[in-house]
PDB file of C-alpha atoms in Angstrom:
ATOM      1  CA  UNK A   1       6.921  11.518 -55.189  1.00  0.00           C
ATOM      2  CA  UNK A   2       3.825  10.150 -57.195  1.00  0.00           C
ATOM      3  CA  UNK A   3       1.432   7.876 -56.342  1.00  0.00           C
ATOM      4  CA  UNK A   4       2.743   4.229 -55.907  1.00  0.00           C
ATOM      5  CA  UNK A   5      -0.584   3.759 -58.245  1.00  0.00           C
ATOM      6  CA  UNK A   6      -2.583   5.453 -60.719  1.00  0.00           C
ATOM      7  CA  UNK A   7      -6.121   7.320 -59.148  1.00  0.00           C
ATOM      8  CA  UNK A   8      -8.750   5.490 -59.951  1.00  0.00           C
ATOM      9  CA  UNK A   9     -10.875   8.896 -61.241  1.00  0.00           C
ATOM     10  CA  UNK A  10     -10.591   9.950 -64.484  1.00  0.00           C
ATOM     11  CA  UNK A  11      -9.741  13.567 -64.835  1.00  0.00           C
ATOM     12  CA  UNK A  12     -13.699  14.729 -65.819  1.00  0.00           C
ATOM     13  CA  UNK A  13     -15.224  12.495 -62.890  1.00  0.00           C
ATOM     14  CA  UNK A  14     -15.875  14.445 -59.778  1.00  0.00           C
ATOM     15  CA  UNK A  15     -13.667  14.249 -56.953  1.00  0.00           C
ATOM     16  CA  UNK A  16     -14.083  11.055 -54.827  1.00  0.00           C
ATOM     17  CA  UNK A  17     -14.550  10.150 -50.687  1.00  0.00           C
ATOM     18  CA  UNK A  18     -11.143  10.201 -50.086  1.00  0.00           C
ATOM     19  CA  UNK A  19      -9.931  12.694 -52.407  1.00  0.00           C
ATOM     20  CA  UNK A  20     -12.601  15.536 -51.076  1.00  0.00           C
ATOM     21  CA  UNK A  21     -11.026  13.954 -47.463  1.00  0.00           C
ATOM     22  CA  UNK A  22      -7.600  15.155 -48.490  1.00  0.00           C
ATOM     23  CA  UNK A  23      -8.673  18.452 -50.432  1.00  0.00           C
ATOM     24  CA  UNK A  24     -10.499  19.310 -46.918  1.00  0.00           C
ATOM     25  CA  UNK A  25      -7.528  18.240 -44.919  1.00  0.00           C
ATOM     26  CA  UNK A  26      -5.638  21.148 -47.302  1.00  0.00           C
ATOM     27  CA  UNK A  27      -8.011  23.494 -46.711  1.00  0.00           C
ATOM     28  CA  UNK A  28      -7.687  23.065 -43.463  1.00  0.00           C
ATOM     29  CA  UNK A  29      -3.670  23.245 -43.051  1.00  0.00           C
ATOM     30  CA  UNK A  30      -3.575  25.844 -45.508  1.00  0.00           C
ATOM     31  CA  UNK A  31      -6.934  28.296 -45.622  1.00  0.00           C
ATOM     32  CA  UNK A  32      -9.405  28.245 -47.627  1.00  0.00           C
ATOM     33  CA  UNK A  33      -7.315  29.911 -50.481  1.00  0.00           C
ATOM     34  CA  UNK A  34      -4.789  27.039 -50.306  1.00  0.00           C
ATOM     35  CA  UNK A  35      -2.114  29.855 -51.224  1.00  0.00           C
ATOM     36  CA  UNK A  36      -3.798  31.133 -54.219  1.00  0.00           C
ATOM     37  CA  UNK A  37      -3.322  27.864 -55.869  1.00  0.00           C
ATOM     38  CA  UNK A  38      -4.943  27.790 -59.393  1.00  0.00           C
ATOM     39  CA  UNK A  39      -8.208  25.559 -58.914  1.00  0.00           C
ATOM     40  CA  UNK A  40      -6.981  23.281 -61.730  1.00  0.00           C
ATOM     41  CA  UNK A  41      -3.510  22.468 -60.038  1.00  0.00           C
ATOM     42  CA  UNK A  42      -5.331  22.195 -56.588  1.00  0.00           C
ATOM     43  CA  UNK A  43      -7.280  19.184 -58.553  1.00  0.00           C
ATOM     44  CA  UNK A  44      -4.146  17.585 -59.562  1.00  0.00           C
ATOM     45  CA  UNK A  45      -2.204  18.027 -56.356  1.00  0.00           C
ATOM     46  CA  UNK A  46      -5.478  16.504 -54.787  1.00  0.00           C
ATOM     47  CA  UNK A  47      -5.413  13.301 -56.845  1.00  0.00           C
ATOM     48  CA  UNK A  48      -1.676  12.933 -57.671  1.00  0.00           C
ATOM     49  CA  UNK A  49      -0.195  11.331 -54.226  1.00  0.00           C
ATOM     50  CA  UNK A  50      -3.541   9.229 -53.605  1.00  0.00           C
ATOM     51  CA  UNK A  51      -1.325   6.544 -52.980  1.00  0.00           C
ATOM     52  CA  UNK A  52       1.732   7.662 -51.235  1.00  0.00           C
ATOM     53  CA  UNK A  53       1.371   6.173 -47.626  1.00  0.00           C
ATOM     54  CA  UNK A  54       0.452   9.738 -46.466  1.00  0.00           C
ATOM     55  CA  UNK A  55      -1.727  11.149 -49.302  1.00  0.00           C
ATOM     56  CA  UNK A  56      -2.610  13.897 -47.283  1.00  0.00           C
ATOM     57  CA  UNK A  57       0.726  15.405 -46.198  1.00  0.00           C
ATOM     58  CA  UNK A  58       1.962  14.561 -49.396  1.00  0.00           C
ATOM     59  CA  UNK A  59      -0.432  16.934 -50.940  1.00  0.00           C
ATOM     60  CA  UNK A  60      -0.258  19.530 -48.215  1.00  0.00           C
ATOM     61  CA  UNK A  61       3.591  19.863 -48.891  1.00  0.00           C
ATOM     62  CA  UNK A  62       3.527  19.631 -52.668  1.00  0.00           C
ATOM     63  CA  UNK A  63       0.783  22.661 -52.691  1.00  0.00           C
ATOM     64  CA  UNK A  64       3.006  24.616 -50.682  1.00  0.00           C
ATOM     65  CA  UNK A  65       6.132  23.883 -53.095  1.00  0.00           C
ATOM     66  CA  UNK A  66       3.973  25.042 -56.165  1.00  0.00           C
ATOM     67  CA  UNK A  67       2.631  27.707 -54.517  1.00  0.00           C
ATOM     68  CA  UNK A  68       6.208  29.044 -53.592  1.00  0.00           C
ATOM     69  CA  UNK A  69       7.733  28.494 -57.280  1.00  0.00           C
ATOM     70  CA  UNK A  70       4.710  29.955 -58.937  1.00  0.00           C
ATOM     71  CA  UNK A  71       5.212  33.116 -56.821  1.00  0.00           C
ATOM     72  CA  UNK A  72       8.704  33.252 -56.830  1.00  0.00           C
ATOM     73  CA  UNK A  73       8.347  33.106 -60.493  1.00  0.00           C
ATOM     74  CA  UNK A  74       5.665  35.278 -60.878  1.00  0.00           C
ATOM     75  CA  UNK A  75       3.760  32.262 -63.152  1.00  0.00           C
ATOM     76  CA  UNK A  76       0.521  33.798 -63.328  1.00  0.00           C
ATOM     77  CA  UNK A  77       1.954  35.952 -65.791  1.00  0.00           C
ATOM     78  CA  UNK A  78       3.781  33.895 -67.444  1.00  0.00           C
ATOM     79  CA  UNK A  79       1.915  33.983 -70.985  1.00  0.00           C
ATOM     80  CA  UNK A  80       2.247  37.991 -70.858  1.00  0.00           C
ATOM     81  CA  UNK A  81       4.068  39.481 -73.713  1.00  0.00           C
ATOM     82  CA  UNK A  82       6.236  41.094 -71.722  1.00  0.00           C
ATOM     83  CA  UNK A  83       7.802  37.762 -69.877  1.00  0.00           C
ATOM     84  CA  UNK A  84       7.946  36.003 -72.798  1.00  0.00           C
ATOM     85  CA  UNK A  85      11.609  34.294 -72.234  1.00  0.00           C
ATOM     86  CA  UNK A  86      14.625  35.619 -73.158  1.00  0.00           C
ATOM     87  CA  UNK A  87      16.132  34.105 -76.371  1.00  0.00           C
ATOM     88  CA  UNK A  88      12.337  32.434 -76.912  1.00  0.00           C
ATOM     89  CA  UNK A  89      13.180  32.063 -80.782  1.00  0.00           C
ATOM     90  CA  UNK A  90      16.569  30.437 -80.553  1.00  0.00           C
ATOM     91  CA  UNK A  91      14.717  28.078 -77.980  1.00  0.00           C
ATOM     92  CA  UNK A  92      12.018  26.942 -80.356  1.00  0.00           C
ATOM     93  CA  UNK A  93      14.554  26.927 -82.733  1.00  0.00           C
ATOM     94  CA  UNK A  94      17.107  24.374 -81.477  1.00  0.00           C
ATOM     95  CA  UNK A  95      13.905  22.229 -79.291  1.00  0.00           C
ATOM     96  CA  UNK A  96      10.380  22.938 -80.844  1.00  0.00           C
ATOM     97  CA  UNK A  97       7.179  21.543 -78.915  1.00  0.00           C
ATOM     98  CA  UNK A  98       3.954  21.438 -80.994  1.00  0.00           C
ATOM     99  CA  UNK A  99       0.643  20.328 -80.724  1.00  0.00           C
ATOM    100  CA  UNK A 100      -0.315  18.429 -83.527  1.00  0.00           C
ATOM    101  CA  UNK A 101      -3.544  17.326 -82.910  1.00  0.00           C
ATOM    102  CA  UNK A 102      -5.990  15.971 -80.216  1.00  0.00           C
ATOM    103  CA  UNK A 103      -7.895  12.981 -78.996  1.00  0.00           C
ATOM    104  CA  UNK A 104     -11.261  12.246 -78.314  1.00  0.00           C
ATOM    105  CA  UNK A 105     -11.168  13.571 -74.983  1.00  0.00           C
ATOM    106  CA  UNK A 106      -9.646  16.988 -76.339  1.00  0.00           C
ATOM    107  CA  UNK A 107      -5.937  15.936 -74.889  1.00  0.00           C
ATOM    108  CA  UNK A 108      -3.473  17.918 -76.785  1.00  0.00           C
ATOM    109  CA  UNK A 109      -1.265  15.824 -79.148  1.00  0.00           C
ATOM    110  CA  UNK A 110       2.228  17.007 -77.875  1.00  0.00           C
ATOM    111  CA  UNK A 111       5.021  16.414 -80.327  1.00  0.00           C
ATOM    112  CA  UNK A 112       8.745  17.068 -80.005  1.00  0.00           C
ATOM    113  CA  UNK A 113      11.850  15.619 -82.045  1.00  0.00           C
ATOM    114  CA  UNK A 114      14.410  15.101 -79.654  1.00  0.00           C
ATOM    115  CA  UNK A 115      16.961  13.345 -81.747  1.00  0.00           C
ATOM    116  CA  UNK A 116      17.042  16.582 -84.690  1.00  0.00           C
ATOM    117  CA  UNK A 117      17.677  18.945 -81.582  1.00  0.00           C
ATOM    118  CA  UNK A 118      21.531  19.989 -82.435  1.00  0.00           C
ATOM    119  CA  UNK A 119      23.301  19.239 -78.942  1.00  0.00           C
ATOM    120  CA  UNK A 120      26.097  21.546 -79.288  1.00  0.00           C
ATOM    121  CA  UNK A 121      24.082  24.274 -80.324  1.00  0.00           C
ATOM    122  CA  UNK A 122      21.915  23.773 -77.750  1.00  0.00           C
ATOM    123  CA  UNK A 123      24.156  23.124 -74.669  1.00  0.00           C
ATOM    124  CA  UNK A 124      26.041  26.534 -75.579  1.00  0.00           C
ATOM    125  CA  UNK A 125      23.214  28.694 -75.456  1.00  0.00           C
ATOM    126  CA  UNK A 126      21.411  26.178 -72.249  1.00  0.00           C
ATOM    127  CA  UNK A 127      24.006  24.873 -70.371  1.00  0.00           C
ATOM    128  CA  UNK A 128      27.016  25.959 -68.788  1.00  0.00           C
ATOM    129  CA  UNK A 129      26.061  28.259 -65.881  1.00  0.00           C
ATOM    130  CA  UNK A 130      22.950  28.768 -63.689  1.00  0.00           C
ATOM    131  CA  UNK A 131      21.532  31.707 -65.419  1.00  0.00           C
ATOM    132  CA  UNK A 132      21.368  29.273 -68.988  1.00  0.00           C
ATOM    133  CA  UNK A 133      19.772  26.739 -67.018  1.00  0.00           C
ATOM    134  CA  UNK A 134      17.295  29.263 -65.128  1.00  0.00           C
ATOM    135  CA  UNK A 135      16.727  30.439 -68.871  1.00  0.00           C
ATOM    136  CA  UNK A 136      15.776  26.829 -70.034  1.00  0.00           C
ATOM    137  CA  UNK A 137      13.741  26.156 -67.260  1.00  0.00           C
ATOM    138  CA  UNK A 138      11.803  29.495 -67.964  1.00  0.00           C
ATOM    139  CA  UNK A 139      11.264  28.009 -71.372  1.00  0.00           C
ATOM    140  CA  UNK A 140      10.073  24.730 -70.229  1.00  0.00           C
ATOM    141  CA  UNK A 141       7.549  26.747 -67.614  1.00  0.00           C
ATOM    142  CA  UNK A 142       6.608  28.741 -70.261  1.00  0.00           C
ATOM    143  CA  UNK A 143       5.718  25.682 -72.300  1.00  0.00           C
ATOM    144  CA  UNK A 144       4.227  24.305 -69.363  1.00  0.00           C
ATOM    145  CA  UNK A 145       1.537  26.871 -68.662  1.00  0.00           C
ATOM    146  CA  UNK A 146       0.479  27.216 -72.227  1.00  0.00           C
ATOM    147  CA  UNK A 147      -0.350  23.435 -72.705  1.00  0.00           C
ATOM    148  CA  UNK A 148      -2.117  24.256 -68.597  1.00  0.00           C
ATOM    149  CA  UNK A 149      -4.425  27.300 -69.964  1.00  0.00           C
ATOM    150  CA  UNK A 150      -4.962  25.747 -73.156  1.00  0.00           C
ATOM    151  CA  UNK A 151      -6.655  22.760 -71.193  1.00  0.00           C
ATOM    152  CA  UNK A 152      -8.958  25.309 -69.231  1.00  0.00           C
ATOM    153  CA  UNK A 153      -9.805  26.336 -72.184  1.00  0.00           C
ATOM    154  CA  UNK A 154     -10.254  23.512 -73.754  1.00  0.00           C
ATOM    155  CA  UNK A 155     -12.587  21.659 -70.509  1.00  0.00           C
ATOM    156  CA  UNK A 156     -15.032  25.403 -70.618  1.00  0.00           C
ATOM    157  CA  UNK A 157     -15.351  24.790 -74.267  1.00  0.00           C
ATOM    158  CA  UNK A 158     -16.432  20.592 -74.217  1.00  0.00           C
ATOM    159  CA  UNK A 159     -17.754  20.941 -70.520  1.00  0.00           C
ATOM    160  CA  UNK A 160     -15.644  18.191 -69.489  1.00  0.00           C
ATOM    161  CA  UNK A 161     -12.800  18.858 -67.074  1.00  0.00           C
ATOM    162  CA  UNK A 162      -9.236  17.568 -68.565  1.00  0.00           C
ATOM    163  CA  UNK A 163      -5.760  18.379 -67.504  1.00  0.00           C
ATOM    164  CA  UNK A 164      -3.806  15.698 -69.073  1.00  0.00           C
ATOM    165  CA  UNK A 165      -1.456  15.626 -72.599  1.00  0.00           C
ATOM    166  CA  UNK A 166      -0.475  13.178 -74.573  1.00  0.00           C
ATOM    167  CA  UNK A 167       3.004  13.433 -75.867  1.00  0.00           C
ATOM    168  CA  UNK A 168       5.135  11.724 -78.668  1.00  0.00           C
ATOM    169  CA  UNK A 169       8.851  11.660 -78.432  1.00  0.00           C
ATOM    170  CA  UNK A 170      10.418  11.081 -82.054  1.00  0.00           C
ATOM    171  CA  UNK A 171      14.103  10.009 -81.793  1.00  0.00           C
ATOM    172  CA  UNK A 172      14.662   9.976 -85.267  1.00  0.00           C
ATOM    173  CA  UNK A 173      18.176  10.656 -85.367  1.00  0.00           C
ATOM    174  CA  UNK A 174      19.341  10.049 -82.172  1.00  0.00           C
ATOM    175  CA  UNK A 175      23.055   9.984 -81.663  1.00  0.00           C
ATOM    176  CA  UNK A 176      25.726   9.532 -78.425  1.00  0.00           C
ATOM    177  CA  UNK A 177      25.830  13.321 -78.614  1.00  0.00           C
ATOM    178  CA  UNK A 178      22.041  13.204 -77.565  1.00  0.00           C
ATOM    179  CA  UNK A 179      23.309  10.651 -74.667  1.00  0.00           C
ATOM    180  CA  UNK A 180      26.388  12.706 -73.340  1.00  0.00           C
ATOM    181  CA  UNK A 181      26.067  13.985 -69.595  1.00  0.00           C
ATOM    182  CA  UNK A 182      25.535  17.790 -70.654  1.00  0.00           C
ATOM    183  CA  UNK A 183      21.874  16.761 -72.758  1.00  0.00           C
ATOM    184  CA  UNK A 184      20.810  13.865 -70.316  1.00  0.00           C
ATOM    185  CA  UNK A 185      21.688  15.742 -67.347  1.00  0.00           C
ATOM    186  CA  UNK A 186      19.258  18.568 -68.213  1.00  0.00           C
ATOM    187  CA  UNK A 187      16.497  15.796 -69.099  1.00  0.00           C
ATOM    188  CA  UNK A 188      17.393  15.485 -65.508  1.00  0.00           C
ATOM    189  CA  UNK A 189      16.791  18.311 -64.132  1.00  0.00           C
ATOM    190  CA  UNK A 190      13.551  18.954 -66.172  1.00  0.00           C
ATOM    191  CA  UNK A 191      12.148  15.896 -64.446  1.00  0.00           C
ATOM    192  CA  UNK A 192      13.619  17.051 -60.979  1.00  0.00           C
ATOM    193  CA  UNK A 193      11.757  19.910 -61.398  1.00  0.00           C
ATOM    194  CA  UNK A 194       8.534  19.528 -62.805  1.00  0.00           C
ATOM    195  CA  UNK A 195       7.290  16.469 -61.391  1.00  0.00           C
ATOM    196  CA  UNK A 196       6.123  17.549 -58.416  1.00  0.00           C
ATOM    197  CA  UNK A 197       4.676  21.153 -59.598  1.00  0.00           C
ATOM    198  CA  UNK A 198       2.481  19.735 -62.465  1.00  0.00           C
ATOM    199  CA  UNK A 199       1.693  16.221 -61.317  1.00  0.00           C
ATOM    200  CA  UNK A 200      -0.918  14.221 -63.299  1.00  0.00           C
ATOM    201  CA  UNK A 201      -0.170  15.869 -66.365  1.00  0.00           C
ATOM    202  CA  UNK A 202       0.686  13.404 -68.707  1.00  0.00           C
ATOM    203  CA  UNK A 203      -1.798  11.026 -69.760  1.00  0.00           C
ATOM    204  CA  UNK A 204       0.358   8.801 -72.206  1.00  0.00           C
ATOM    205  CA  UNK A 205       4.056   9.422 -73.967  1.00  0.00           C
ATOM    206  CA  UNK A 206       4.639   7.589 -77.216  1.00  0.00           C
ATOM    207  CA  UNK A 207       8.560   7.007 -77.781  1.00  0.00           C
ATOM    208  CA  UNK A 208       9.074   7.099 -82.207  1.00  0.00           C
ATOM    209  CA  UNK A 209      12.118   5.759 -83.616  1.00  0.00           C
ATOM    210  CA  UNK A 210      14.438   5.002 -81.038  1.00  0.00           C
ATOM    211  CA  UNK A 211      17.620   3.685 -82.287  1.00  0.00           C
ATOM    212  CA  UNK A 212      19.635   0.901 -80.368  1.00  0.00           C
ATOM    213  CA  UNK A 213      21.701   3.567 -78.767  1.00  0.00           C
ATOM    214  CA  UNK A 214      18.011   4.313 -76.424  1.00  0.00           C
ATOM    215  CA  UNK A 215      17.943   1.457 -75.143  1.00  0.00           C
ATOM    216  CA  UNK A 216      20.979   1.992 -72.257  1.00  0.00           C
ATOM    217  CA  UNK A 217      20.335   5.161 -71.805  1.00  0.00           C
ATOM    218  CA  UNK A 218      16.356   4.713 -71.311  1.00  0.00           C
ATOM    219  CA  UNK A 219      17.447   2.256 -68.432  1.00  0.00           C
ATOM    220  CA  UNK A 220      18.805   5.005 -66.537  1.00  0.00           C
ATOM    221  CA  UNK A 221      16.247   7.477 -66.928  1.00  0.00           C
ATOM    222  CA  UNK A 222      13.425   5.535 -65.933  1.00  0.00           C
ATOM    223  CA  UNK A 223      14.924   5.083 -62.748  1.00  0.00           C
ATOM    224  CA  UNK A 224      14.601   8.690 -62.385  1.00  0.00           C
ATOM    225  CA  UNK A 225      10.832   8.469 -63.012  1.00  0.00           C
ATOM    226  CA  UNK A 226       7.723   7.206 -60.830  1.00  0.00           C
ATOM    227  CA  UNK A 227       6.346   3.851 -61.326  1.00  0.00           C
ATOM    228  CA  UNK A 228       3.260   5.034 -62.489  1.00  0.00           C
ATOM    229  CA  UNK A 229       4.852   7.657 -64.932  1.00  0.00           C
ATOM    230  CA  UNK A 230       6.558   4.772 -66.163  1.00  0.00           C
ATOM    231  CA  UNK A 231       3.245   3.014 -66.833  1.00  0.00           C
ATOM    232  CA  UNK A 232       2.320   5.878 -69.261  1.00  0.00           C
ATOM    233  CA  UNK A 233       5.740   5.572 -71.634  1.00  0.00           C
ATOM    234  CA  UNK A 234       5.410   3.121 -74.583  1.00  0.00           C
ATOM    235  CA  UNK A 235       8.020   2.447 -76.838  1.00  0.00           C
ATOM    236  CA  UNK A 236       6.940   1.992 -80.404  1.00  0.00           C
ATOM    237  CA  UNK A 237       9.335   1.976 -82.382  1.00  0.00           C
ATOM    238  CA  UNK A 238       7.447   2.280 -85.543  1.00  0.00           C
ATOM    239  CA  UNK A 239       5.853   5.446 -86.132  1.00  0.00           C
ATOM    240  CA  UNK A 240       2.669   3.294 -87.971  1.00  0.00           C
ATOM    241  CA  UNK A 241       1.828   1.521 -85.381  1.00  0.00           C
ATOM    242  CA  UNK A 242       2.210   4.562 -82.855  1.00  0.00           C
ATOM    243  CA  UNK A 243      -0.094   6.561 -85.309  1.00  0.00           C
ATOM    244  CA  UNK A 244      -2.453   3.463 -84.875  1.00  0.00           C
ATOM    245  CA  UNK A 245      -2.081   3.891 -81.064  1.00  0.00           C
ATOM    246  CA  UNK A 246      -3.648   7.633 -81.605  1.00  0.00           C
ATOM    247  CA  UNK A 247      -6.364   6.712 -84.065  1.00  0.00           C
ATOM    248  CA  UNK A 248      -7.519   4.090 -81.703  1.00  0.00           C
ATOM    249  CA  UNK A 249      -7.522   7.293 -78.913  1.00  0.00           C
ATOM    250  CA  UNK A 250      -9.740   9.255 -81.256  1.00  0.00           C
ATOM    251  CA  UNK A 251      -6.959  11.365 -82.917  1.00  0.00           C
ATOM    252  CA  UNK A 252      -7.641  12.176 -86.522  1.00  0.00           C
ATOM    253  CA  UNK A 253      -3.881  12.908 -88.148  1.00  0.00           C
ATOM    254  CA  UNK A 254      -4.132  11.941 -91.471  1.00  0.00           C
ATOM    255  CA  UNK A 255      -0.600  11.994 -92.040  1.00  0.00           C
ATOM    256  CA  UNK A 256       2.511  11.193 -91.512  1.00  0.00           C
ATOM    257  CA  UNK A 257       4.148  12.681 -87.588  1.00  0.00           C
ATOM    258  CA  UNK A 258       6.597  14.282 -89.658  1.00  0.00           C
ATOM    259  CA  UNK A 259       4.361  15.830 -91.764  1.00  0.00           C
ATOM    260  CA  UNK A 260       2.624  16.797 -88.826  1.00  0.00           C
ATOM    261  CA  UNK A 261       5.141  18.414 -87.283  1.00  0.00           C
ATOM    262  CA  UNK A 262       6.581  20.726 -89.516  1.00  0.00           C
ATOM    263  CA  UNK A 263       2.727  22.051 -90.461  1.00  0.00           C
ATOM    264  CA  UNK A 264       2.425  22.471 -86.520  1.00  0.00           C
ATOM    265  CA  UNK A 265       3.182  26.029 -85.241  1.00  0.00           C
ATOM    266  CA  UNK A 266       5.106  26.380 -82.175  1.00  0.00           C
ATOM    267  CA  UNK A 267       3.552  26.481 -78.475  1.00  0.00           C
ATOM    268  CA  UNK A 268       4.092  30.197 -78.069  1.00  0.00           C
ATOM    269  CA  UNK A 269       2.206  30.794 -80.901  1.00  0.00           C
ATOM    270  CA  UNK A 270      -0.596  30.050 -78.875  1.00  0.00           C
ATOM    271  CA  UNK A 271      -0.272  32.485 -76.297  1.00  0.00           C
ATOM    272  CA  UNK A 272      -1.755  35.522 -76.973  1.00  0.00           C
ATOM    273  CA  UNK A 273      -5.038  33.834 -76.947  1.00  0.00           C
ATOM    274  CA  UNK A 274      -4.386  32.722 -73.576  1.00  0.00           C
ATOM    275  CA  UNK A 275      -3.940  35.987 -72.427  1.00  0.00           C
ATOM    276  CA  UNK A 276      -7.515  36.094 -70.434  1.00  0.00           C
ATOM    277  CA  UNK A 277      -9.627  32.677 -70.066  1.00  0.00           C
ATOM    278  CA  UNK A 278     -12.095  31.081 -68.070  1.00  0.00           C
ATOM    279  CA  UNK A 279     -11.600  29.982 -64.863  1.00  0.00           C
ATOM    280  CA  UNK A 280     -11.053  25.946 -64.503  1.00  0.00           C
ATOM    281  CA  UNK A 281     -13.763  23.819 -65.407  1.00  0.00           C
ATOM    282  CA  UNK A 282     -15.193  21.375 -62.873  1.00  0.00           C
ATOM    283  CA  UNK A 283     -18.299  19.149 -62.872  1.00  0.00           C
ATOM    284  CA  UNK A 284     -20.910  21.055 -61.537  1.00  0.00           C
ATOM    285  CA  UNK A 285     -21.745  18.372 -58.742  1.00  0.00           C
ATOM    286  CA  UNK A 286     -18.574  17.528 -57.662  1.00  0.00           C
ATOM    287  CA  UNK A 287     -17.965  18.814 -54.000  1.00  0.00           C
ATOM    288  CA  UNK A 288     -15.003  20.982 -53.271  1.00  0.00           C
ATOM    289  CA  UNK A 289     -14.072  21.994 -49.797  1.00  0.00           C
ATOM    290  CA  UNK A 290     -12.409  25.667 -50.790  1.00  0.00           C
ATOM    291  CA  UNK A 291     -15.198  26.784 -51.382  1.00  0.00           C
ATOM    292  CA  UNK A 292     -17.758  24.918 -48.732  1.00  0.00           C
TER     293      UNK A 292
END
């Protein structure tokens, strides 16, 4: 689980008391290579359970879970032409994420329009057996590592350490279809399974044009989700004011988030120049046991 509340560091500030107490408690179950964790991950796995009642077994068991799926999946090669998923083009197809912009802290402006994603489409080529699902949640991996390297590059280039994303949901066009077990049951298992292996990764979610229909089925899915992931959702309806919400974050979209969106290229587009980057940024001062 997540921290019962948010870490009081911001993602560029330098590791505090208690989380260098936890990061050396790590190093100390695990070896000084905490299982070849990426340093960046090893940052969020450090702050993200600050306040579960045991921060530091919480973060000792979570760095072991990522470090098992990232091997088991082979994710440091991830980005490589040659595991590119299988049916990648179909996937961006029927459920594009983009990046439309960025903030004044050089957050990526994630955008994806859940409610035009054709369901049926979409569940027959997804859903049905466990080696469509294992293909969807290559995709979202996939996804999940470019909008990961991007930030690395991203913190080398502005010398500021981020690992965060904003993201806007636009539910323009919502429908029960978008509501039926198949769809929100993979929602479901997305959030099952990414939580813990990316944690501290979203820095604020902006919810466009949700119809009335949202409004049940947004009950039950926020029980599925952390207090303090909770915290980061708003709903505004009203894609003005939410474009309001960005400029006031230093965003400069000049138009419309449709407009936006169909200009924006896919994420895989990005990742040939991902292919070799620096390693993870971190402030120069900032005291990290792995390497003490």
């Amino acid at each position: 689980m997540a921290p019962a509340k948010p870490p009081a560091s911001l993602e560029w500030e330098p590791l505090d008391e208690q989380q260098v107490d936890i990061f050396a408690h790590c190093v100390a179950e695990l070896g000084p290579e905490l299982r070849n964790l990426p340093d960046d991950l090893v940052t969020m796995l450090v702050r993200g359970y600050v306040g579960e009642k045991d921060p530091k077994q919480c973060a000792v068991e979570h760095m072991i879970e990522t470090s098992d799926w990232r091997k088991e999946n082979d994710i440091e090669t991830a980005l490589t032409p040659k595991r590119l998923p299988e049916n990648r083009q179909e996937f961006e197809r029927l459920w594009r994420s983009s990046i439309i912009g960025e903030d004044a802290d050089g957050h990526p402006i994630v955008m994806e329009s859940i409610g035009k994603i054709p369901t049926k489409e979409f569940a027959a080529a997804f859903t049905g057996d466990a080696a469509k699902e294992a293909n969807f949640l290559a995709h979202s991996a996939f996804n999940k590592e470019i909008l990961r390297k991007r930030n690395i590059v991203k913190s080398n280039e502005q010398q500021k350490r981020i690992y965060k994303m904003v993201v806007v949901l636009d539910l323009a066009g919502l429908s029960m279809s978008h509501l039926g077990s198949t769809f929100t049951g993979l929602l479901k298992t997305y959030i099952g399974k990414f939580s813990n292996l990316y944690p501290e990764s979203l820095h604020k979610l902006l919810v466009i044009n949700a119809p009335f229909v949202f409004s049940g089925a947004w009950g039950a899915i926020s029980l599925l989700m952390h207090p303090v992931t909770r915290a980061k959702i708003h709903i505004i309806s009203n894609p003005k004011y939410a474009l309001d919400e960005l400029k006031k974050m230093g965003s400069k979209l000049d138009f419309s988030f449709e407009e936006a969106y169909a200009k924006a290229p896919p994420l895989s587009s990005l990742a040939p120049q991902l292919q070799q980057i620096p390693p993870p940024f971190n402030p120069p001062n900032e005291r990290r046991p792995r390497t003490e």
